[in-house]
Amino acid sequence: MKAALNTATSAPTRGTPRASWWSLLREDARCVLARDPAARSLLEVWTIYPGVQAIALHRLAHALWARGWRYLPRWLSFAARWFTQVDIHPGASIGARFFIDHGTGVVIGETAEIGDDVTLYHGVTLGGTSWNPGKRHPTLGHAVVVGAGAKILGPIRVGDGARVAANSVVIEAVPDGATVVGIPGRVVAPGRRTTHGFDLDHHLIPDPVGKAIACLLDRVAQLERQQAASSPAFASADASCGVCDDHCAEPSFSHPLRQPATME
């Protein structure tokens, strides 16, 4: 058992192999203070952060798994899921300073590999897309941030420093430093330099669907102006909107709610 606890993680590493379960766990706890303003002391982190408790049990289960044990690591994983609502298969490889914020609903599959300094928010799934044995779960590089509810599926790689926006579904490889958003996930921004090391400005992530709709509306308006110039009899969109009582183009909060009878 003691030898198993000294087994270093097999996840992608930046430096020398980690010596022990305790040293990894200390790094996991300290990184919470750096990334979560709500954490005020190590006592809080050790006792009431389910993400820290889940990774502590996982590191023990993974060490046993690497030594050839099977039932006991799975039982530890089951107990951790019941206690923390975080489901990590003991076969998953996780690097140092791993932080699961809130923890609820996180699922990490058997062949997932996670590098150093990775942050996951609640509801994240690192899942598989095949029932065949072998590599079937994602690989996350170093310093990856995955937003709440995101799903990363299949044996793909998410590059170092990448960001995955909340509720995205990623099924293709992500380059280093990229930002991914949408269903299916698309790269919408190149790498960004940040002052504090972790870019949490989720409100600045572009909206590719909104951008596409805006481009289509601009194109329609341009075509209507061209048609109106060439054919005076053409009824412009402005004329149609002038007699329409539907407020589709205006913010709904600026008008009183309609009565049910008027909406039929």
PDB file of C-alpha atoms in Angstrom:
ATOM      1  CA  MET A   1       0.000   0.000   0.000  1.00  0.00           C
ATOM      2  CA  LYS A   2       2.765   2.450   0.888  1.00  0.00           C
ATOM      3  CA  ALA A   3       4.526   1.721  -2.389  1.00  0.00           C
ATOM      4  CA  ALA A   4       1.278   2.326  -4.233  1.00  0.00           C
ATOM      5  CA  LEU A   5       0.864   5.728  -2.594  1.00  0.00           C
ATOM      6  CA  ASN A   6       4.307   6.723  -3.857  1.00  0.00           C
ATOM      7  CA  THR A   7       3.375   5.939  -7.468  1.00  0.00           C
ATOM      8  CA  ALA A   8       3.588   9.072  -9.594  1.00  0.00           C
ATOM      9  CA  THR A   9       0.722  10.053 -11.845  1.00  0.00           C
ATOM     10  CA  SER A  10       0.978   9.045 -15.493  1.00  0.00           C
ATOM     11  CA  ALA A  11      -0.734  12.195 -16.777  1.00  0.00           C
ATOM     12  CA  PRO A  12       1.186  14.662 -18.990  1.00  0.00           C
ATOM     13  CA  THR A  13       3.687  16.372 -16.699  1.00  0.00           C
ATOM     14  CA  ARG A  14       5.638  19.623 -16.826  1.00  0.00           C
ATOM     15  CA  GLY A  15       8.452  18.781 -14.470  1.00  0.00           C
ATOM     16  CA  THR A  16       9.772  15.922 -12.415  1.00  0.00           C
ATOM     17  CA  PRO A  17       7.454  13.094 -11.311  1.00  0.00           C
ATOM     18  CA  ARG A  18       5.500  13.718  -8.112  1.00  0.00           C
ATOM     19  CA  ALA A  19       6.907  11.794  -5.170  1.00  0.00           C
ATOM     20  CA  SER A  20       3.832  10.929  -3.142  1.00  0.00           C
ATOM     21  CA  TRP A  21       0.108  11.113  -2.657  1.00  0.00           C
ATOM     22  CA  TRP A  22       0.595  13.662   0.123  1.00  0.00           C
ATOM     23  CA  SER A  23       2.665  16.052  -1.981  1.00  0.00           C
ATOM     24  CA  LEU A  24       0.125  15.931  -4.793  1.00  0.00           C
ATOM     25  CA  LEU A  25      -2.733  16.497  -2.361  1.00  0.00           C
ATOM     26  CA  ARG A  26      -1.008  19.511  -0.800  1.00  0.00           C
ATOM     27  CA  GLU A  27      -0.625  21.059  -4.255  1.00  0.00           C
ATOM     28  CA  ASP A  28      -4.281  20.330  -5.041  1.00  0.00           C
ATOM     29  CA  ALA A  29      -5.383  22.105  -1.862  1.00  0.00           C
ATOM     30  CA  ARG A  30      -3.126  25.136  -2.271  1.00  0.00           C
ATOM     31  CA  CYS A  31      -4.198  25.729  -5.870  1.00  0.00           C
ATOM     32  CA  VAL A  32      -7.782  26.209  -4.657  1.00  0.00           C
ATOM     33  CA  LEU A  33      -6.719  29.256  -2.653  1.00  0.00           C
ATOM     34  CA  ALA A  34      -5.154  30.689  -5.812  1.00  0.00           C
ATOM     35  CA  ARG A  35      -8.164  30.104  -8.083  1.00  0.00           C
ATOM     36  CA  ASP A  36     -11.232  30.504  -5.861  1.00  0.00           C
ATOM     37  CA  PRO A  37     -11.771  33.855  -4.106  1.00  0.00           C
ATOM     38  CA  ALA A  38     -14.357  32.186  -1.868  1.00  0.00           C
ATOM     39  CA  ALA A  39     -11.713  29.950  -0.283  1.00  0.00           C
ATOM     40  CA  ARG A  40     -10.313  31.674   2.810  1.00  0.00           C
ATOM     41  CA  SER A  41      -8.232  29.004   4.476  1.00  0.00           C
ATOM     42  CA  LEU A  42      -6.742  25.566   3.989  1.00  0.00           C
ATOM     43  CA  LEU A  43      -9.094  24.310   6.700  1.00  0.00           C
ATOM     44  CA  GLU A  44     -12.057  25.189   4.464  1.00  0.00           C
ATOM     45  CA  VAL A  45     -10.411  23.592   1.465  1.00  0.00           C
ATOM     46  CA  TRP A  46      -9.587  20.337   3.259  1.00  0.00           C
ATOM     47  CA  THR A  47     -12.960  19.919   4.940  1.00  0.00           C
ATOM     48  CA  ILE A  48     -15.752  21.356   2.766  1.00  0.00           C
ATOM     49  CA  TYR A  49     -14.508  21.341  -0.841  1.00  0.00           C
ATOM     50  CA  PRO A  50     -15.890  18.188  -2.532  1.00  0.00           C
ATOM     51  CA  GLY A  51     -13.525  18.585  -5.487  1.00  0.00           C
ATOM     52  CA  VAL A  52     -10.489  18.302  -3.200  1.00  0.00           C
ATOM     53  CA  GLN A  53     -11.941  15.309  -1.383  1.00  0.00           C
ATOM     54  CA  ALA A  54     -12.803  13.602  -4.666  1.00  0.00           C
ATOM     55  CA  ILE A  55      -9.316  14.028  -6.103  1.00  0.00           C
ATOM     56  CA  ALA A  56      -7.729  12.831  -2.841  1.00  0.00           C
ATOM     57  CA  LEU A  57      -9.684   9.576  -2.990  1.00  0.00           C
ATOM     58  CA  HIS A  58      -9.031   9.291  -6.709  1.00  0.00           C
ATOM     59  CA  ARG A  59      -5.277   9.566  -6.286  1.00  0.00           C
ATOM     60  CA  LEU A  60      -5.389   6.692  -3.815  1.00  0.00           C
ATOM     61  CA  ALA A  61      -7.648   4.624  -6.088  1.00  0.00           C
ATOM     62  CA  HIS A  62      -5.475   5.372  -9.125  1.00  0.00           C
ATOM     63  CA  ALA A  63      -2.322   4.256  -7.312  1.00  0.00           C
ATOM     64  CA  LEU A  64      -3.991   0.950  -6.485  1.00  0.00           C
ATOM     65  CA  TRP A  65      -5.291   0.652 -10.059  1.00  0.00           C
ATOM     66  CA  ALA A  66      -1.776   1.139 -11.425  1.00  0.00           C
ATOM     67  CA  ARG A  67      -0.616  -1.734  -9.154  1.00  0.00           C
ATOM     68  CA  GLY A  68      -3.120  -4.111 -10.721  1.00  0.00           C
ATOM     69  CA  TRP A  69      -5.915  -3.888  -8.156  1.00  0.00           C
ATOM     70  CA  ARG A  70      -9.425  -3.677  -9.647  1.00  0.00           C
ATOM     71  CA  TYR A  71     -12.330  -4.085  -7.218  1.00  0.00           C
ATOM     72  CA  LEU A  72     -10.992  -1.972  -4.342  1.00  0.00           C
ATOM     73  CA  PRO A  73     -10.192   1.063  -6.546  1.00  0.00           C
ATOM     74  CA  ARG A  74     -13.651   0.851  -8.100  1.00  0.00           C
ATOM     75  CA  TRP A  75     -15.194   0.688  -4.639  1.00  0.00           C
ATOM     76  CA  LEU A  76     -13.224   3.778  -3.574  1.00  0.00           C
ATOM     77  CA  SER A  77     -14.453   5.556  -6.703  1.00  0.00           C
ATOM     78  CA  PHE A  78     -18.030   4.538  -5.871  1.00  0.00           C
ATOM     79  CA  ALA A  79     -17.672   5.824  -2.309  1.00  0.00           C
ATOM     80  CA  ALA A  80     -16.185   9.116  -3.539  1.00  0.00           C
ATOM     81  CA  ARG A  81     -19.078   9.580  -5.973  1.00  0.00           C
ATOM     82  CA  TRP A  82     -21.633   8.971  -3.220  1.00  0.00           C
ATOM     83  CA  PHE A  83     -19.866  11.421  -0.905  1.00  0.00           C
ATOM     84  CA  THR A  84     -18.863  14.196  -3.344  1.00  0.00           C
ATOM     85  CA  GLN A  85     -21.084  13.763  -6.451  1.00  0.00           C
ATOM     86  CA  VAL A  86     -17.885  13.592  -8.516  1.00  0.00           C
ATOM     87  CA  ASP A  87     -17.428  10.414 -10.575  1.00  0.00           C
ATOM     88  CA  ILE A  88     -13.776   9.731 -11.499  1.00  0.00           C
ATOM     89  CA  HIS A  89     -12.798   6.314 -12.774  1.00  0.00           C
ATOM     90  CA  PRO A  90      -9.672   5.052 -10.966  1.00  0.00           C
ATOM     91  CA  GLY A  91      -7.986   4.442 -14.315  1.00  0.00           C
ATOM     92  CA  ALA A  92      -8.011   8.158 -15.226  1.00  0.00           C
ATOM     93  CA  SER A  93      -4.608   9.888 -15.041  1.00  0.00           C
ATOM     94  CA  ILE A  94      -4.620  13.354 -13.457  1.00  0.00           C
ATOM     95  CA  GLY A  95      -1.721  15.783 -13.091  1.00  0.00           C
ATOM     96  CA  ALA A  96      -0.830  18.170 -10.300  1.00  0.00           C
ATOM     97  CA  ARG A  97      -2.805  21.164  -9.031  1.00  0.00           C
ATOM     98  CA  PHE A  98      -6.111  19.860 -10.357  1.00  0.00           C
ATOM     99  CA  PHE A  99      -9.168  21.880  -9.270  1.00  0.00           C
ATOM    100  CA  ILE A 100     -12.836  20.912  -9.620  1.00  0.00           C
ATOM    101  CA  ASP A 101     -14.893  23.960  -8.663  1.00  0.00           C
ATOM    102  CA  HIS A 102     -18.202  23.057  -6.938  1.00  0.00           C
ATOM    103  CA  GLY A 103     -17.790  19.474  -8.108  1.00  0.00           C
ATOM    104  CA  THR A 104     -21.391  18.396  -8.595  1.00  0.00           C
ATOM    105  CA  GLY A 105     -21.990  16.285 -11.691  1.00  0.00           C
ATOM    106  CA  VAL A 106     -18.396  15.977 -12.920  1.00  0.00           C
ATOM    107  CA  VAL A 107     -17.705  12.687 -14.740  1.00  0.00           C
ATOM    108  CA  ILE A 108     -14.207  11.586 -15.832  1.00  0.00           C
ATOM    109  CA  GLY A 109     -13.841   8.339 -17.771  1.00  0.00           C
ATOM    110  CA  GLU A 110     -11.349   5.512 -17.431  1.00  0.00           C
ATOM    111  CA  THR A 111      -8.870   6.444 -20.171  1.00  0.00           C
ATOM    112  CA  ALA A 112      -9.020  10.221 -19.645  1.00  0.00           C
ATOM    113  CA  GLU A 113      -5.678  11.971 -19.176  1.00  0.00           C
ATOM    114  CA  ILE A 114      -5.415  15.399 -17.553  1.00  0.00           C
ATOM    115  CA  GLY A 115      -2.303  17.569 -17.355  1.00  0.00           C
ATOM    116  CA  ASP A 116      -1.160  20.012 -14.690  1.00  0.00           C
ATOM    117  CA  ASP A 117      -3.026  23.143 -13.541  1.00  0.00           C
ATOM    118  CA  VAL A 118      -6.371  22.126 -15.054  1.00  0.00           C
ATOM    119  CA  THR A 119      -9.659  23.614 -13.803  1.00  0.00           C
ATOM    120  CA  LEU A 120     -13.083  22.000 -14.312  1.00  0.00           C
ATOM    121  CA  TYR A 121     -16.401  23.511 -13.296  1.00  0.00           C
ATOM    122  CA  HIS A 122     -19.528  21.605 -12.275  1.00  0.00           C
ATOM    123  CA  GLY A 123     -21.328  19.370 -14.754  1.00  0.00           C
ATOM    124  CA  VAL A 124     -18.277  18.688 -16.933  1.00  0.00           C
ATOM    125  CA  THR A 125     -18.068  15.303 -18.657  1.00  0.00           C
ATOM    126  CA  LEU A 126     -14.914  13.768 -20.100  1.00  0.00           C
ATOM    127  CA  GLY A 127     -16.661  10.899 -21.818  1.00  0.00           C
ATOM    128  CA  GLY A 128     -16.179   8.232 -24.435  1.00  0.00           C
ATOM    129  CA  THR A 129     -17.836   7.643 -27.792  1.00  0.00           C
ATOM    130  CA  SER A 130     -17.140   3.925 -28.176  1.00  0.00           C
ATOM    131  CA  TRP A 131     -17.773   0.673 -26.346  1.00  0.00           C
ATOM    132  CA  ASN A 132     -14.537  -0.782 -27.667  1.00  0.00           C
ATOM    133  CA  PRO A 133     -11.656  -1.211 -25.200  1.00  0.00           C
ATOM    134  CA  GLY A 134      -8.636   1.044 -25.488  1.00  0.00           C
ATOM    135  CA  LYS A 135      -8.251   4.808 -25.510  1.00  0.00           C
ATOM    136  CA  ARG A 136     -11.753   6.270 -25.735  1.00  0.00           C
ATOM    137  CA  HIS A 137     -11.717   9.359 -23.489  1.00  0.00           C
ATOM    138  CA  PRO A 138     -10.181  12.828 -23.945  1.00  0.00           C
ATOM    139  CA  THR A 139      -6.700  14.053 -23.132  1.00  0.00           C
ATOM    140  CA  LEU A 140      -6.478  17.541 -21.608  1.00  0.00           C
ATOM    141  CA  GLY A 141      -3.185  19.411 -21.763  1.00  0.00           C
ATOM    142  CA  HIS A 142      -1.793  21.747 -19.126  1.00  0.00           C
ATOM    143  CA  ALA A 143      -3.681  24.819 -17.816  1.00  0.00           C
ATOM    144  CA  VAL A 144      -6.958  23.938 -19.539  1.00  0.00           C
ATOM    145  CA  VAL A 145     -10.165  25.568 -18.240  1.00  0.00           C
ATOM    146  CA  VAL A 146     -13.487  23.820 -18.924  1.00  0.00           C
ATOM    147  CA  GLY A 147     -16.697  25.736 -18.223  1.00  0.00           C
ATOM    148  CA  ALA A 148     -19.786  24.447 -16.433  1.00  0.00           C
ATOM    149  CA  GLY A 149     -21.779  21.771 -18.226  1.00  0.00           C
ATOM    150  CA  ALA A 150     -19.291  21.271 -21.064  1.00  0.00           C
ATOM    151  CA  LYS A 151     -18.937  17.815 -22.615  1.00  0.00           C
ATOM    152  CA  ILE A 152     -15.656  16.666 -24.156  1.00  0.00           C
ATOM    153  CA  LEU A 153     -16.181  13.350 -25.888  1.00  0.00           C
ATOM    154  CA  GLY A 154     -13.926  10.798 -27.507  1.00  0.00           C
ATOM    155  CA  PRO A 155     -10.158  10.192 -27.680  1.00  0.00           C
ATOM    156  CA  ILE A 156      -9.357  13.766 -28.679  1.00  0.00           C
ATOM    157  CA  ARG A 157      -6.777  16.182 -27.311  1.00  0.00           C
ATOM    158  CA  VAL A 158      -7.496  19.609 -25.865  1.00  0.00           C
ATOM    159  CA  GLY A 159      -4.286  21.604 -26.159  1.00  0.00           C
ATOM    160  CA  ASP A 160      -2.366  23.418 -23.456  1.00  0.00           C
ATOM    161  CA  GLY A 161      -4.005  26.628 -22.248  1.00  0.00           C
ATOM    162  CA  ALA A 162      -7.260  26.013 -24.117  1.00  0.00           C
ATOM    163  CA  ARG A 163     -10.635  27.213 -22.846  1.00  0.00           C
ATOM    164  CA  VAL A 164     -13.925  25.375 -23.353  1.00  0.00           C
ATOM    165  CA  ALA A 165     -17.006  27.543 -22.868  1.00  0.00           C
ATOM    166  CA  ALA A 166     -19.897  26.471 -20.660  1.00  0.00           C
ATOM    167  CA  ASN A 167     -22.305  23.902 -22.155  1.00  0.00           C
ATOM    168  CA  SER A 168     -20.129  23.323 -25.213  1.00  0.00           C
ATOM    169  CA  VAL A 169     -19.903  19.861 -26.765  1.00  0.00           C
ATOM    170  CA  VAL A 170     -16.375  19.193 -28.038  1.00  0.00           C
ATOM    171  CA  ILE A 171     -15.864  16.235 -30.382  1.00  0.00           C
ATOM    172  CA  GLU A 172     -12.762  17.355 -32.299  1.00  0.00           C
ATOM    173  CA  ALA A 173      -9.208  18.180 -31.236  1.00  0.00           C
ATOM    174  CA  VAL A 174      -8.582  21.682 -29.881  1.00  0.00           C
ATOM    175  CA  PRO A 175      -5.303  23.538 -30.613  1.00  0.00           C
ATOM    176  CA  ASP A 176      -3.122  24.982 -27.874  1.00  0.00           C
ATOM    177  CA  GLY A 177      -4.421  28.265 -26.452  1.00  0.00           C
ATOM    178  CA  ALA A 178      -7.712  28.163 -28.365  1.00  0.00           C
ATOM    179  CA  THR A 179     -11.209  29.032 -27.142  1.00  0.00           C
ATOM    180  CA  VAL A 180     -14.042  26.658 -28.053  1.00  0.00           C
ATOM    181  CA  VAL A 181     -17.766  27.397 -27.872  1.00  0.00           C
ATOM    182  CA  GLY A 182     -20.994  25.901 -29.144  1.00  0.00           C
ATOM    183  CA  ILE A 183     -22.605  22.585 -30.117  1.00  0.00           C
ATOM    184  CA  PRO A 184     -20.618  21.131 -31.734  1.00  0.00           C
ATOM    185  CA  GLY A 185     -17.665  23.078 -30.356  1.00  0.00           C
ATOM    186  CA  ARG A 186     -15.897  25.475 -32.705  1.00  0.00           C
ATOM    187  CA  VAL A 187     -12.692  27.403 -32.246  1.00  0.00           C
ATOM    188  CA  VAL A 188     -13.733  31.057 -32.050  1.00  0.00           C
ATOM    189  CA  ALA A 189     -10.677  32.840 -30.683  1.00  0.00           C
ATOM    190  CA  PRO A 190      -6.899  32.441 -30.705  1.00  0.00           C
ATOM    191  CA  GLY A 191      -4.813  32.338 -27.559  1.00  0.00           C
ATOM    192  CA  ARG A 192      -5.200  35.181 -25.054  1.00  0.00           C
ATOM    193  CA  ARG A 193      -2.672  36.611 -22.646  1.00  0.00           C
ATOM    194  CA  THR A 194      -3.939  37.010 -19.123  1.00  0.00           C
ATOM    195  CA  THR A 195      -2.637  38.898 -16.123  1.00  0.00           C
ATOM    196  CA  HIS A 196      -3.486  36.310 -13.494  1.00  0.00           C
ATOM    197  CA  GLY A 197      -2.651  33.156 -15.432  1.00  0.00           C
ATOM    198  CA  PHE A 198      -6.235  31.882 -15.749  1.00  0.00           C
ATOM    199  CA  ASP A 199      -8.668  33.534 -18.136  1.00  0.00           C
ATOM    200  CA  LEU A 200     -12.109  33.465 -16.517  1.00  0.00           C
ATOM    201  CA  ASP A 201     -13.688  36.231 -18.647  1.00  0.00           C
ATOM    202  CA  HIS A 202     -16.397  33.920 -19.964  1.00  0.00           C
ATOM    203  CA  HIS A 203     -18.572  36.909 -20.885  1.00  0.00           C
ATOM    204  CA  LEU A 204     -15.985  37.891 -23.530  1.00  0.00           C
ATOM    205  CA  ILE A 205     -16.261  34.594 -25.418  1.00  0.00           C
ATOM    206  CA  PRO A 206     -17.634  35.235 -28.930  1.00  0.00           C
ATOM    207  CA  ASP A 207     -21.017  33.883 -30.027  1.00  0.00           C
ATOM    208  CA  PRO A 208     -20.556  32.292 -33.492  1.00  0.00           C
ATOM    209  CA  VAL A 209     -24.293  31.674 -33.985  1.00  0.00           C
ATOM    210  CA  GLY A 210     -25.175  35.262 -33.111  1.00  0.00           C
ATOM    211  CA  LYS A 211     -22.438  36.516 -35.414  1.00  0.00           C
ATOM    212  CA  ALA A 212     -23.737  34.370 -38.294  1.00  0.00           C
ATOM    213  CA  ILE A 213     -27.302  35.649 -37.799  1.00  0.00           C
ATOM    214  CA  ALA A 214     -26.066  39.259 -37.702  1.00  0.00           C
ATOM    215  CA  CYS A 215     -24.173  38.727 -40.964  1.00  0.00           C
ATOM    216  CA  LEU A 216     -27.283  37.244 -42.591  1.00  0.00           C
ATOM    217  CA  LEU A 217     -29.441  40.181 -41.458  1.00  0.00           C
ATOM    218  CA  ASP A 218     -26.901  42.636 -42.845  1.00  0.00           C
ATOM    219  CA  ARG A 219     -26.842  40.784 -46.151  1.00  0.00           C
ATOM    220  CA  VAL A 220     -30.645  40.707 -46.377  1.00  0.00           C
ATOM    221  CA  ALA A 221     -30.817  44.460 -45.694  1.00  0.00           C
ATOM    222  CA  GLN A 222     -28.201  45.119 -48.386  1.00  0.00           C
ATOM    223  CA  LEU A 223     -30.087  43.023 -50.960  1.00  0.00           C
ATOM    224  CA  GLU A 224     -33.352  44.770 -50.126  1.00  0.00           C
ATOM    225  CA  ARG A 225     -31.765  48.183 -50.636  1.00  0.00           C
ATOM    226  CA  GLN A 226     -30.387  47.077 -53.994  1.00  0.00           C
ATOM    227  CA  GLN A 227     -33.790  45.681 -55.022  1.00  0.00           C
ATOM    228  CA  ALA A 228     -35.585  48.846 -53.941  1.00  0.00           C
ATOM    229  CA  ALA A 229     -33.163  51.001 -55.966  1.00  0.00           C
ATOM    230  CA  SER A 230     -33.676  48.947 -59.128  1.00  0.00           C
ATOM    231  CA  SER A 231     -37.437  48.433 -58.721  1.00  0.00           C
ATOM    232  CA  PRO A 232     -39.448  51.293 -57.141  1.00  0.00           C
ATOM    233  CA  ALA A 233     -42.441  48.982 -56.799  1.00  0.00           C
ATOM    234  CA  PHE A 234     -40.497  46.729 -54.433  1.00  0.00           C
ATOM    235  CA  ALA A 235     -41.923  46.793 -50.909  1.00  0.00           C
ATOM    236  CA  SER A 236     -39.069  47.331 -48.508  1.00  0.00           C
ATOM    237  CA  ALA A 237     -38.690  45.614 -45.188  1.00  0.00           C
ATOM    238  CA  ASP A 238     -39.160  48.967 -43.447  1.00  0.00           C
ATOM    239  CA  ALA A 239     -42.640  49.314 -44.932  1.00  0.00           C
ATOM    240  CA  SER A 240     -43.630  45.859 -43.729  1.00  0.00           C
ATOM    241  CA  CYS A 241     -42.298  46.469 -40.243  1.00  0.00           C
ATOM    242  CA  GLY A 242     -44.139  49.771 -40.081  1.00  0.00           C
ATOM    243  CA  VAL A 243     -47.552  48.080 -40.100  1.00  0.00           C
ATOM    244  CA  CYS A 244     -46.555  45.020 -38.034  1.00  0.00           C
ATOM    245  CA  ASP A 245     -47.555  44.889 -34.370  1.00  0.00           C
ATOM    246  CA  ASP A 246     -45.060  42.145 -33.503  1.00  0.00           C
ATOM    247  CA  HIS A 247     -42.189  43.392 -31.331  1.00  0.00           C
ATOM    248  CA  CYS A 248     -39.772  40.706 -32.530  1.00  0.00           C
ATOM    249  CA  ALA A 249     -36.977  43.211 -33.122  1.00  0.00           C
ATOM    250  CA  GLU A 250     -37.343  44.976 -29.781  1.00  0.00           C
ATOM    251  CA  PRO A 251     -36.283  43.851 -26.264  1.00  0.00           C
ATOM    252  CA  SER A 252     -39.133  41.976 -24.636  1.00  0.00           C
ATOM    253  CA  PHE A 253     -38.467  43.579 -21.250  1.00  0.00           C
ATOM    254  CA  SER A 254     -39.265  47.053 -22.610  1.00  0.00           C
ATOM    255  CA  HIS A 255     -42.924  46.138 -23.251  1.00  0.00           C
ATOM    256  CA  PRO A 256     -45.609  45.027 -20.786  1.00  0.00           C
ATOM    257  CA  LEU A 257     -46.571  41.400 -20.974  1.00  0.00           C
ATOM    258  CA  ARG A 258     -49.398  40.772 -23.398  1.00  0.00           C
ATOM    259  CA  GLN A 259     -52.644  39.229 -22.288  1.00  0.00           C
ATOM    260  CA  PRO A 260     -53.183  35.624 -23.403  1.00  0.00           C
ATOM    261  CA  ALA A 261     -56.044  36.673 -25.663  1.00  0.00           C
ATOM    262  CA  THR A 262     -53.836  39.010 -27.684  1.00  0.00           C
ATOM    263  CA  MET A 263     -51.213  36.315 -28.236  1.00  0.00           C
ATOM    264  CA  GLU A 264     -53.562  33.882 -29.969  1.00  0.00           C
TER     265      GLU A 264
END
